[in-house]
């Protein structure tokens, strides 16, 4: 049963082959047995899951249907869940039980999804390896000595190991697409504003966006359908109708114009990944797509711009965790200053502290224009590059990451080496565009992802292309040994 996709589960439940309660119990037992190897969950919510599963079975018995009714999922541990620990992977929020549900959590619960637990993540979603969590690193099910990618690494590892069919993630600079690529999943970062950020603990508010991680594009369509939509509680949520993503999967790719940026194939890219990307291009050509070389000339400035903007916003967002209003409080503070300093010094890990310092510096008087404002100008240039490219092509294709999953600890002494892994993903966040990563093959037994980017609100186009690709390839069906 654990091999079933969301689409297959929906059919099985509708045909009464099994109940949501049976499925939920099977998956909870599998998590108990296998997760100690992976560390992909921070909290399990067995009681809630069984209650939701029984309620979903009752709704089906009453004639209700729906692709998510009775479907087991998990949430990245930065989505607020009422009465349940919402830690953000940090000691700072280790004992925080959210007083309300995030909009995404509430919407999926209303659609009948069953929450099995909260997944591990890089502390405050800062990272590309899922090694910065207060609850310990997550392991990649494809090779337990390697990282699963971050920051939604717990969601990715759990889904890749068939502990459950799908999970939520968030993507500020690649944290859905990058772990999807490194664990052989399909992951989608929607257009900024497509999915509500209300109740999603903020890292960098102008970049953060929630989205689905699953094994197939078909399942991403199902999960995104449950997550997307206007939310008056989020002032950056956009009031655009949500299309029927599943209905759009079957469109033909005949004549689809795919742009391949020449800047993507530079020295930093592992040549074995480049070869797999070229194979995926050939596959899409067979399905009728037309390939065109394009240019994104400002791409080289993306990492420096992102690593000013994201820490700047983080330093402001994380100022609320002061041991008074929110978060961990140190023992026996001598005075107010000591309370602030030690609560934040003890509550935040080293990567979060580094980002807060960089961000506060970039925003300080005298440096604001030189760093933050300059980075925002680069952001506009990057967006303009995409707008020009999308005048010529329907979709942009390239690698999701320059390298396959690296060994645990390999980049810990050099933060910049880890930042460089985001080179292909962060531009979509800077521009607010939707992006998807899907499985495209293996290098040394480790998965490789191909990334597709589309114009604003064209998530349906991304899912359509990925689904057609997956009907004609079987990379996404490969299962890691031992799981
Ligand atoms: N790796 C990037 C960072 O550390 C992106 C993380 C994310 O998307 N949450 O900021």
Short mmCIF file of C-alpha atoms and ligand atoms in Angstrom, two decimals:
data_model
loop_
_atom_site.label_atom_id
_atom_site.label_comp_id
_atom_site.label_asym_id
_atom_site.label_seq_id
_atom_site.Cartn_x
_atom_site.Cartn_y
_atom_site.Cartn_z
CA UNK A 1 0.00 0.00 0.00
CA UNK A 2 2.90 2.38 0.71
CA UNK A 3 3.84 2.43 -2.99
CA UNK A 4 0.56 4.08 -3.99
CA UNK A 5 0.51 7.62 -5.33
CA UNK A 6 -2.14 10.15 -4.29
CA UNK A 7 -4.02 9.51 -7.53
CA UNK A 8 -3.97 5.75 -6.92
CA UNK A 9 -5.04 6.23 -3.29
CA UNK A 10 -8.01 8.33 -4.40
CA UNK A 11 -9.08 5.55 -6.79
CA UNK A 12 -8.52 2.82 -4.16
CA UNK A 13 -10.58 4.70 -1.58
CA UNK A 14 -13.36 5.41 -4.08
CA UNK A 15 -13.45 1.71 -5.10
CA UNK A 16 -13.45 0.68 -1.40
CA UNK A 17 -10.29 -1.42 -1.87
CA UNK A 18 -9.09 -0.09 1.52
CA UNK A 19 -10.12 2.58 4.00
CA UNK A 20 -8.23 5.71 4.94
CA UNK A 21 -7.92 4.31 8.46
CA UNK A 22 -6.21 1.13 7.17
CA UNK A 23 -3.90 3.14 4.97
CA UNK A 24 -3.07 5.58 7.78
CA UNK A 25 -2.24 2.74 10.19
CA UNK A 26 -0.03 1.06 7.58
CA UNK A 27 1.92 4.26 6.93
CA UNK A 28 2.27 5.14 10.63
CA UNK A 29 3.73 1.66 11.24
CA UNK A 30 6.10 2.13 8.31
CA UNK A 31 7.24 5.50 9.65
CA UNK A 32 7.87 3.96 13.10
CA UNK A 33 9.92 1.20 11.49
CA UNK A 34 11.95 3.15 8.93
CA UNK A 35 12.17 6.79 9.96
CA UNK A 36 14.86 6.25 12.60
CA UNK A 37 17.26 5.80 9.65
CA UNK A 38 16.17 9.05 7.99
CA UNK A 39 15.08 11.46 10.77
CA UNK A 40 12.52 12.97 8.40
CA UNK A 41 9.88 13.75 11.04
CA UNK A 42 10.11 16.14 13.99
CA UNK A 43 6.65 15.26 15.35
CA UNK A 44 4.17 12.51 14.59
CA UNK A 45 0.48 13.25 15.00
CA UNK A 46 -0.96 9.72 15.27
CA UNK A 47 -4.10 10.64 17.20
CA UNK A 48 -5.00 13.48 14.86
CA UNK A 49 -4.25 11.28 11.84
CA UNK A 50 -6.49 8.45 12.99
CA UNK A 51 -9.32 10.85 13.85
CA UNK A 52 -9.00 12.57 10.45
CA UNK A 53 -8.85 9.19 8.66
CA UNK A 54 -12.02 7.96 10.38
CA UNK A 55 -13.77 11.23 9.60
CA UNK A 56 -12.73 10.96 5.94
CA UNK A 57 -14.01 7.36 5.76
CA UNK A 58 -17.32 8.54 7.22
CA UNK A 59 -17.56 11.37 4.68
CA UNK A 60 -16.93 8.88 1.83
CA UNK A 61 -19.55 6.52 3.28
CA UNK A 62 -21.95 9.48 3.11
CA UNK A 63 -21.32 9.82 -0.60
CA UNK A 64 -18.68 12.55 -0.58
CA UNK A 65 -15.69 12.26 -2.91
CA UNK A 66 -12.53 14.25 -3.60
CA UNK A 67 -8.96 13.48 -4.53
CA UNK A 68 -7.65 14.44 -1.07
CA UNK A 69 -10.45 12.92 1.00
CA UNK A 70 -8.62 10.41 3.22
CA UNK A 71 -5.18 11.01 1.64
CA UNK A 72 -2.23 10.89 4.08
CA UNK A 73 0.16 13.83 3.98
CA UNK A 74 2.60 15.66 6.28
CA UNK A 75 3.48 19.31 6.75
CA UNK A 76 6.87 20.94 6.85
CA UNK A 77 7.29 22.03 10.46
CA UNK A 78 6.93 25.72 9.69
CA UNK A 79 3.24 25.54 8.87
CA UNK A 80 1.37 26.41 12.06
CA UNK A 81 -0.75 23.52 13.32
CA UNK A 82 -3.18 24.29 16.11
CA UNK A 83 -2.19 22.71 19.43
CA UNK A 84 0.73 20.87 17.80
CA UNK A 85 4.39 21.78 18.08
CA UNK A 86 5.51 24.01 15.20
CA UNK A 87 9.26 24.19 15.70
CA UNK A 88 10.66 25.57 12.43
CA UNK A 89 13.55 23.17 13.08
CA UNK A 90 14.78 25.47 15.85
CA UNK A 91 15.45 25.30 19.56
CA UNK A 92 13.89 28.77 19.58
CA UNK A 93 10.45 27.25 18.92
CA UNK A 94 11.01 23.80 20.39
CA UNK A 95 8.10 24.25 22.81
CA UNK A 96 5.86 26.36 20.54
CA UNK A 97 2.39 24.97 20.02
CA UNK A 98 0.69 27.11 17.40
CA UNK A 99 -2.63 28.61 18.53
CA UNK A 100 -4.12 28.33 15.03
CA UNK A 101 -3.79 26.44 11.73
CA UNK A 102 -2.01 27.97 8.73
CA UNK A 103 -4.37 28.55 5.80
CA UNK A 104 -2.64 25.74 3.88
CA UNK A 105 -3.13 23.35 6.80
CA UNK A 106 -6.78 24.36 7.24
CA UNK A 107 -7.55 24.08 3.50
CA UNK A 108 -6.00 20.62 3.20
CA UNK A 109 -7.75 19.44 6.36
CA UNK A 110 -11.08 20.70 5.00
CA UNK A 111 -10.45 18.76 1.77
CA UNK A 112 -10.11 15.64 3.94
CA UNK A 113 -6.32 15.17 3.95
CA UNK A 114 -4.91 13.22 6.89
CA UNK A 115 -1.91 14.77 8.68
CA UNK A 116 0.59 12.11 9.76
CA UNK A 117 3.07 14.57 11.24
CA UNK A 118 5.40 17.52 10.92
CA UNK A 119 8.55 17.08 8.89
CA UNK A 120 12.14 18.01 9.66
CA UNK A 121 13.68 21.04 8.00
CA UNK A 122 16.68 23.34 8.06
CA UNK A 123 16.39 25.79 10.95
CA UNK A 124 14.01 28.58 9.88
CA UNK A 125 14.24 27.16 6.33
CA UNK A 126 17.81 28.40 5.90
CA UNK A 127 19.90 25.84 4.08
CA UNK A 128 20.31 23.53 1.11
CA UNK A 129 21.21 20.31 2.91
CA UNK A 130 18.86 19.88 5.87
CA UNK A 131 21.82 19.73 8.21
CA UNK A 132 21.03 22.86 10.25
CA UNK A 133 17.97 21.47 12.07
CA UNK A 134 18.00 21.54 15.89
CA UNK A 135 16.57 18.00 15.61
CA UNK A 136 19.53 16.68 13.65
CA UNK A 137 20.31 16.17 9.97
CA UNK A 138 17.96 14.33 7.61
CA UNK A 139 19.45 11.47 5.55
CA UNK A 140 18.86 10.87 1.86
CA UNK A 141 17.06 7.51 1.33
CA UNK A 142 19.07 7.01 -1.88
CA UNK A 143 22.28 6.94 0.17
CA UNK A 144 22.14 7.42 3.91
CA UNK A 145 25.57 9.08 3.91
CA UNK A 146 24.29 11.89 1.69
CA UNK A 147 22.13 14.95 2.31
CA UNK A 148 18.53 15.02 1.01
CA UNK A 149 18.75 18.72 0.11
CA UNK A 150 17.06 21.48 2.01
CA UNK A 151 15.34 23.16 3.49
CA UNK A 152 12.25 20.92 2.99
CA UNK A 153 14.50 17.85 3.32
CA UNK A 154 12.28 16.02 5.82
CA UNK A 155 9.26 16.20 3.52
CA UNK A 156 11.41 15.08 0.57
CA UNK A 157 13.13 12.17 2.35
CA UNK A 158 9.83 10.89 3.76
CA UNK A 159 8.06 10.93 0.39
CA UNK A 160 11.06 9.48 -1.47
CA UNK A 161 11.26 6.62 1.08
CA UNK A 162 7.56 5.85 0.55
CA UNK A 163 6.68 6.73 4.14
CA UNK A 164 3.78 8.69 2.67
CA UNK A 165 2.70 9.79 -0.81
CA UNK A 166 3.09 13.58 -0.59
CA UNK A 167 3.95 16.46 1.73
CA UNK A 168 4.00 20.22 1.84
CA UNK A 169 7.19 22.25 1.55
CA UNK A 170 8.21 25.86 1.18
CA UNK A 171 10.59 27.43 -1.30
CA UNK A 172 12.39 30.74 -0.62
CA UNK A 173 15.36 30.06 -2.89
CA UNK A 174 14.83 26.46 -3.98
CA UNK A 175 13.75 24.53 -0.89
CA UNK A 176 11.04 22.54 -2.68
CA UNK A 177 12.76 22.02 -6.04
CA UNK A 178 16.28 21.30 -4.74
CA UNK A 179 15.37 18.50 -2.28
CA UNK A 180 12.95 17.15 -4.91
CA UNK A 181 15.86 16.90 -7.35
CA UNK A 182 18.20 15.27 -4.83
CA UNK A 183 15.65 12.61 -3.77
CA UNK A 184 13.98 11.81 -7.12
CA UNK A 185 10.70 13.62 -6.51
CA UNK A 186 8.53 16.09 -8.35
CA UNK A 187 8.25 19.41 -6.52
CA UNK A 188 6.55 22.65 -7.45
CA UNK A 189 7.15 26.20 -6.26
CA UNK A 190 4.06 28.16 -7.25
CA UNK A 191 3.91 31.78 -8.40
CA UNK A 192 4.45 34.19 -5.50
CA UNK A 193 0.95 34.91 -4.15
CA UNK A 194 -0.66 31.70 -5.45
CA UNK A 195 -0.54 29.88 -2.08
CA UNK A 196 -1.32 31.70 1.17
CA UNK A 197 1.59 32.45 3.49
CA UNK A 198 -0.71 33.01 6.46
CA UNK A 199 0.49 30.83 9.32
CA UNK A 200 3.65 29.88 7.44
CA UNK A 201 6.51 31.06 9.68
CA UNK A 202 8.36 33.70 7.65
CA UNK A 203 11.95 33.45 6.49
CA UNK A 204 12.09 36.05 3.68
CA UNK A 205 8.57 37.31 3.11
CA UNK A 206 9.00 38.58 -0.46
CA UNK A 207 10.42 35.21 -1.58
CA UNK A 208 8.67 32.52 0.53
CA UNK A 209 6.06 30.34 -1.16
CA UNK A 210 4.50 27.02 -0.11
CA UNK A 211 4.00 24.15 -2.52
CA UNK A 212 3.72 20.37 -3.00
CA UNK A 213 6.34 17.60 -2.96
CA UNK A 214 5.23 14.27 -4.40
CA UNK A 215 6.47 11.50 -6.65
CA UNK A 216 4.57 12.53 -9.77
CA UNK A 217 3.32 15.68 -11.47
CA UNK A 218 -0.17 14.17 -11.29
CA UNK A 219 0.10 14.14 -7.48
CA UNK A 220 1.56 17.65 -7.35
CA UNK A 221 -1.53 18.78 -9.27
CA UNK A 222 -3.78 17.17 -6.65
CA UNK A 223 -1.93 18.64 -3.68
CA UNK A 224 -1.54 22.10 -5.23
CA UNK A 225 -5.29 22.14 -5.94
CA UNK A 226 -5.86 21.81 -2.21
CA UNK A 227 -3.29 24.49 -1.28
CA UNK A 228 -3.81 27.27 -3.85
CA UNK A 229 -6.25 30.14 -3.76
CA UNK A 230 -6.89 33.67 -2.59
CA UNK A 231 -6.63 34.32 1.14
CA UNK A 232 -7.70 37.71 2.51
CA UNK A 233 -5.50 37.00 5.58
CA UNK A 234 -2.35 37.29 3.41
CA UNK A 235 -1.94 40.74 1.86
CA UNK A 236 0.32 39.32 -0.87
CA UNK A 237 -2.14 36.58 -1.82
CA UNK A 238 -3.52 37.13 -5.33
CA UNK A 239 -7.18 36.96 -6.21
CA UNK A 240 -6.87 34.91 -9.39
CA UNK A 241 -9.09 31.92 -10.12
CA UNK A 242 -7.42 28.53 -9.52
CA UNK A 243 -7.59 26.35 -12.63
CA UNK A 244 -8.35 22.62 -12.51
CA UNK A 245 -4.74 21.40 -12.49
CA UNK A 246 -5.58 17.70 -12.96
CA UNK A 247 -7.77 18.45 -15.98
CA UNK A 248 -4.86 20.29 -17.62
CA UNK A 249 -2.37 17.41 -17.41
CA UNK A 250 -3.23 15.83 -20.73
CA UNK A 251 -2.62 18.70 -23.13
CA UNK A 252 -0.39 17.94 -26.11
CA UNK A 253 3.15 19.34 -26.16
CA UNK A 254 3.04 19.77 -29.94
CA UNK A 255 4.65 23.11 -30.77
CA UNK A 256 5.56 23.92 -27.15
CA UNK A 257 8.49 26.35 -27.27
CA UNK A 258 11.15 25.42 -24.71
CA UNK A 259 13.94 27.87 -23.99
CA UNK A 260 17.29 26.56 -22.81
CA UNK A 261 19.45 29.35 -21.33
CA UNK A 262 23.04 29.15 -22.51
CA UNK A 263 24.24 30.47 -19.11
CA UNK A 264 22.98 27.27 -17.43
CA UNK A 265 25.66 25.11 -19.00
CA UNK A 266 28.70 26.79 -17.51
CA UNK A 267 31.75 25.42 -15.72
CA UNK A 268 29.97 24.91 -12.38
CA UNK A 269 27.63 22.23 -13.78
CA UNK A 270 28.54 18.56 -13.35
CA UNK A 271 28.93 17.34 -16.98
CA UNK A 272 27.04 14.14 -16.15
CA UNK A 273 24.06 16.24 -15.09
CA UNK A 274 24.37 18.29 -18.28
CA UNK A 275 24.11 15.07 -20.28
CA UNK A 276 20.95 13.99 -18.47
CA UNK A 277 19.41 17.41 -19.06
CA UNK A 278 20.16 17.08 -22.78
CA UNK A 279 18.48 13.65 -22.74
CA UNK A 280 15.35 15.15 -21.18
CA UNK A 281 15.35 17.83 -23.88
CA UNK A 282 15.46 15.11 -26.56
CA UNK A 283 12.58 13.32 -24.88
CA UNK A 284 10.46 16.47 -24.93
CA UNK A 285 11.39 17.09 -28.57
CA UNK A 286 10.01 13.63 -29.37
CA UNK A 287 6.73 14.78 -27.80
CA UNK A 288 6.57 17.74 -30.18
CA UNK A 289 8.38 20.49 -28.29
CA UNK A 290 10.56 22.97 -30.16
CA UNK A 291 13.87 23.91 -28.53
CA UNK A 292 15.38 27.38 -28.66
CA UNK A 293 18.58 28.67 -27.07
CA UNK A 294 17.94 31.75 -24.95
CA UNK A 295 19.97 34.00 -22.67
CA UNK A 296 19.45 35.15 -19.08
CA UNK A 297 22.36 37.61 -18.97
CA UNK A 298 21.97 38.72 -15.33
CA UNK A 299 21.88 35.24 -13.86
CA UNK A 300 25.44 35.56 -12.54
CA UNK A 301 24.25 38.28 -10.12
CA UNK A 302 21.45 36.18 -8.64
CA UNK A 303 23.31 34.51 -5.76
CA UNK A 304 24.87 37.73 -4.41
CA UNK A 305 21.52 39.55 -4.70
CA UNK A 306 19.59 36.72 -3.03
CA UNK A 307 22.10 36.38 -0.20
CA UNK A 308 21.58 40.07 0.61
CA UNK A 309 17.78 40.21 0.23
CA UNK A 310 16.93 36.93 2.01
CA UNK A 311 19.10 37.60 5.10
CA UNK A 312 17.89 41.23 5.23
CA UNK A 313 14.26 40.13 5.36
CA UNK A 314 15.14 37.30 7.74
CA UNK A 315 16.88 39.67 10.17
CA UNK A 316 13.71 41.72 10.32
CA UNK A 317 11.30 38.74 10.53
CA UNK A 318 13.31 36.95 13.20
CA UNK A 319 13.56 40.01 15.46
CA UNK A 320 10.29 38.91 17.09
CA UNK A 321 12.02 35.90 18.65
CA UNK A 322 13.46 37.74 21.64
CA UNK A 323 12.55 35.50 24.57
CA UNK A 324 9.88 37.99 25.60
CA UNK A 325 7.25 38.10 22.90
CA UNK A 326 8.11 34.82 21.19
CA UNK A 327 10.48 31.91 21.58
CA UNK A 328 12.99 30.35 23.92
CA UNK A 329 14.01 32.28 27.03
CA UNK A 330 17.41 31.74 28.67
CA UNK A 331 17.75 30.71 32.32
CA UNK A 332 18.25 33.40 35.02
CA UNK A 333 18.76 36.52 32.90
CA UNK A 334 20.75 39.20 34.76
CA UNK A 335 19.00 42.10 33.03
CA UNK A 336 17.03 42.84 29.85
CA UNK A 337 20.05 42.99 27.58
CA UNK A 338 21.39 39.72 28.95
CA UNK A 339 17.95 38.16 28.37
CA UNK A 340 17.88 39.25 24.71
CA UNK A 341 21.47 38.27 24.03
CA UNK A 342 21.44 34.87 25.64
CA UNK A 343 17.91 33.91 24.54
CA UNK A 344 18.82 34.61 20.91
CA UNK A 345 22.37 33.28 21.25
CA UNK A 346 21.19 30.00 22.76
CA UNK A 347 17.92 29.70 20.81
CA UNK A 348 19.26 30.20 17.27
CA UNK A 349 21.82 27.94 15.60
CA UNK A 350 24.97 29.21 13.81
CA UNK A 351 23.53 29.48 10.27
CA UNK A 352 20.53 31.51 11.48
CA UNK A 353 22.81 33.79 13.49
CA UNK A 354 25.06 34.28 10.46
CA UNK A 355 22.09 35.30 8.31
CA UNK A 356 20.74 37.68 10.96
CA UNK A 357 24.12 39.39 11.19
CA UNK A 358 24.53 39.68 7.42
CA UNK A 359 20.98 40.95 7.06
CA UNK A 360 21.19 43.49 9.86
CA UNK A 361 24.47 44.77 8.40
CA UNK A 362 23.00 45.12 4.91
CA UNK A 363 20.06 47.09 6.27
CA UNK A 364 22.04 49.38 8.57
CA UNK A 365 22.32 53.13 7.98
CA UNK A 366 24.95 53.90 5.38
CA UNK A 367 24.94 50.41 3.90
CA UNK A 368 21.28 50.13 2.88
CA UNK A 369 21.81 51.81 -0.51
CA UNK A 370 25.04 49.93 -1.20
CA UNK A 371 23.66 46.47 -0.47
CA UNK A 372 19.91 46.11 -0.07
CA UNK A 373 18.85 48.70 -2.64
CA UNK A 374 21.45 47.47 -5.12
CA UNK A 375 20.26 43.89 -4.66
CA UNK A 376 16.68 44.98 -5.30
CA UNK A 377 17.80 46.62 -8.56
CA UNK A 378 19.49 43.38 -9.62
CA UNK A 379 16.27 41.60 -8.77
CA UNK A 380 14.44 43.80 -11.29
CA UNK A 381 17.06 43.06 -13.97
CA UNK A 382 16.62 39.32 -13.39
CA UNK A 383 12.86 39.66 -13.68
CA UNK A 384 13.28 41.67 -16.91
CA UNK A 385 15.49 38.90 -18.35
CA UNK A 386 12.70 36.39 -17.72
CA UNK A 387 10.04 38.68 -19.20
CA UNK A 388 12.12 39.04 -22.37
CA UNK A 389 12.69 35.27 -22.54
CA UNK A 390 8.99 34.50 -22.11
CA UNK A 391 8.24 36.68 -25.14
CA UNK A 392 10.03 34.01 -27.17
CA UNK A 393 9.34 30.73 -25.35
CA UNK A 394 6.59 29.07 -23.30
CA UNK A 395 8.82 27.35 -20.79
CA UNK A 396 12.45 27.51 -19.66
CA UNK A 397 14.32 24.27 -19.01
CA UNK A 398 17.59 23.45 -17.28
CA UNK A 399 19.19 21.60 -14.38
CA UNK A 400 17.69 22.06 -10.90
CA UNK A 401 21.07 21.76 -9.16
CA UNK A 402 24.67 21.86 -10.38
CA UNK A 403 25.60 18.68 -8.44
CA UNK A 404 23.90 15.57 -7.10
CA UNK A 405 23.44 15.17 -3.33
CA UNK A 406 26.72 15.66 -1.47
CA UNK A 407 27.97 13.81 1.59
CA UNK A 408 26.69 14.84 4.99
CA UNK A 409 29.08 17.41 6.44
CA UNK A 410 30.93 18.01 3.15
CA UNK A 411 29.99 21.69 2.85
CA UNK A 412 29.62 22.55 6.54
CA UNK A 413 32.84 24.48 6.86
CA UNK A 414 32.12 26.62 3.79
CA UNK A 415 28.68 28.26 3.71
CA UNK A 416 29.36 29.82 0.32
CA UNK A 417 29.89 26.37 -1.25
CA UNK A 418 26.37 25.47 -0.12
CA UNK A 419 24.96 28.82 -1.36
CA UNK A 420 26.31 28.04 -4.85
CA UNK A 421 24.05 24.98 -5.02
CA UNK A 422 21.09 27.40 -5.31
CA UNK A 423 22.31 28.95 -8.56
CA UNK A 424 19.51 27.52 -10.76
CA UNK A 425 16.64 27.81 -8.30
CA UNK A 426 16.84 31.27 -6.70
CA UNK A 427 16.13 33.30 -9.83
CA UNK A 428 12.52 32.04 -9.86
CA UNK A 429 12.04 33.32 -6.30
CA UNK A 430 13.65 36.68 -7.08
CA UNK A 431 11.27 37.07 -10.04
CA UNK A 432 8.26 35.45 -8.29
CA UNK A 433 7.86 32.86 -11.07
CA UNK A 434 6.59 29.28 -10.74
CA UNK A 435 9.13 26.45 -11.08
CA UNK A 436 9.04 22.67 -11.00
CA UNK A 437 11.70 20.00 -10.61
CA UNK A 438 11.19 16.47 -11.89
CA UNK A 439 13.35 13.32 -11.98
CA UNK A 440 15.66 13.07 -14.99
CA UNK A 441 18.07 10.21 -14.23
CA UNK A 442 20.89 9.20 -11.91
CA UNK A 443 24.58 9.94 -11.38
CA UNK A 444 26.47 7.42 -9.23
CA UNK A 445 23.13 6.09 -7.96
CA UNK A 446 22.00 9.57 -6.88
CA UNK A 447 18.98 11.29 -8.46
CA UNK A 448 19.17 14.29 -10.79
CA UNK A 449 16.39 16.80 -11.41
CA UNK A 450 15.43 18.86 -14.43
CA UNK A 451 13.86 22.24 -13.71
CA UNK A 452 11.05 23.87 -15.69
CA UNK A 453 10.09 27.54 -15.25
CA UNK A 454 6.96 29.21 -16.60
CA UNK A 455 5.34 32.68 -16.72
CA UNK A 456 3.25 33.87 -13.75
CA UNK A 457 0.31 31.62 -12.83
CA UNK A 458 1.27 28.99 -15.43
CA UNK A 459 1.63 26.20 -12.85
CA UNK A 460 -0.75 24.21 -15.03
CA UNK A 461 1.67 24.39 -17.95
CA UNK A 462 4.52 23.10 -15.77
CA UNK A 463 2.41 20.22 -14.51
CA UNK A 464 1.23 19.40 -18.02
CA UNK A 465 4.78 19.21 -19.40
CA UNK A 466 6.02 17.19 -16.41
CA UNK A 467 3.09 14.77 -16.63
CA UNK A 468 3.62 14.17 -20.36
CA UNK A 469 7.33 13.61 -19.69
CA UNK A 470 6.49 11.15 -16.90
CA UNK A 471 4.10 9.21 -19.17
CA UNK A 472 7.10 8.60 -21.41
CA UNK A 473 9.93 8.07 -18.90
CA UNK A 474 10.22 5.99 -15.75
CA UNK A 475 12.83 7.86 -13.66
CA UNK A 476 10.13 9.01 -11.23
CA UNK A 477 9.06 5.41 -10.53
CA UNK A 478 12.49 4.29 -9.25
CA UNK A 479 12.52 3.37 -5.57
CA UNK A 480 15.53 3.69 -3.24
CA UNK A 481 16.89 0.32 -2.09
CA UNK A 482 15.79 -0.57 1.43
CA UNK A 483 12.60 1.48 1.19
N1 LIG B 1 19.17 27.45 0.21
C1 LIG B 1 18.48 28.69 0.25
C2 LIG B 1 18.75 29.40 1.54
O1 LIG B 1 19.40 28.85 2.34
C3 LIG B 1 17.00 28.50 0.03
C4 LIG B 1 16.28 28.01 1.21
C5 LIG B 1 14.79 27.99 1.00
O2 LIG B 1 14.30 27.98 -0.13
N2 LIG B 1 14.05 28.02 2.09
O3 LIG B 1 18.34 30.49 1.77
#
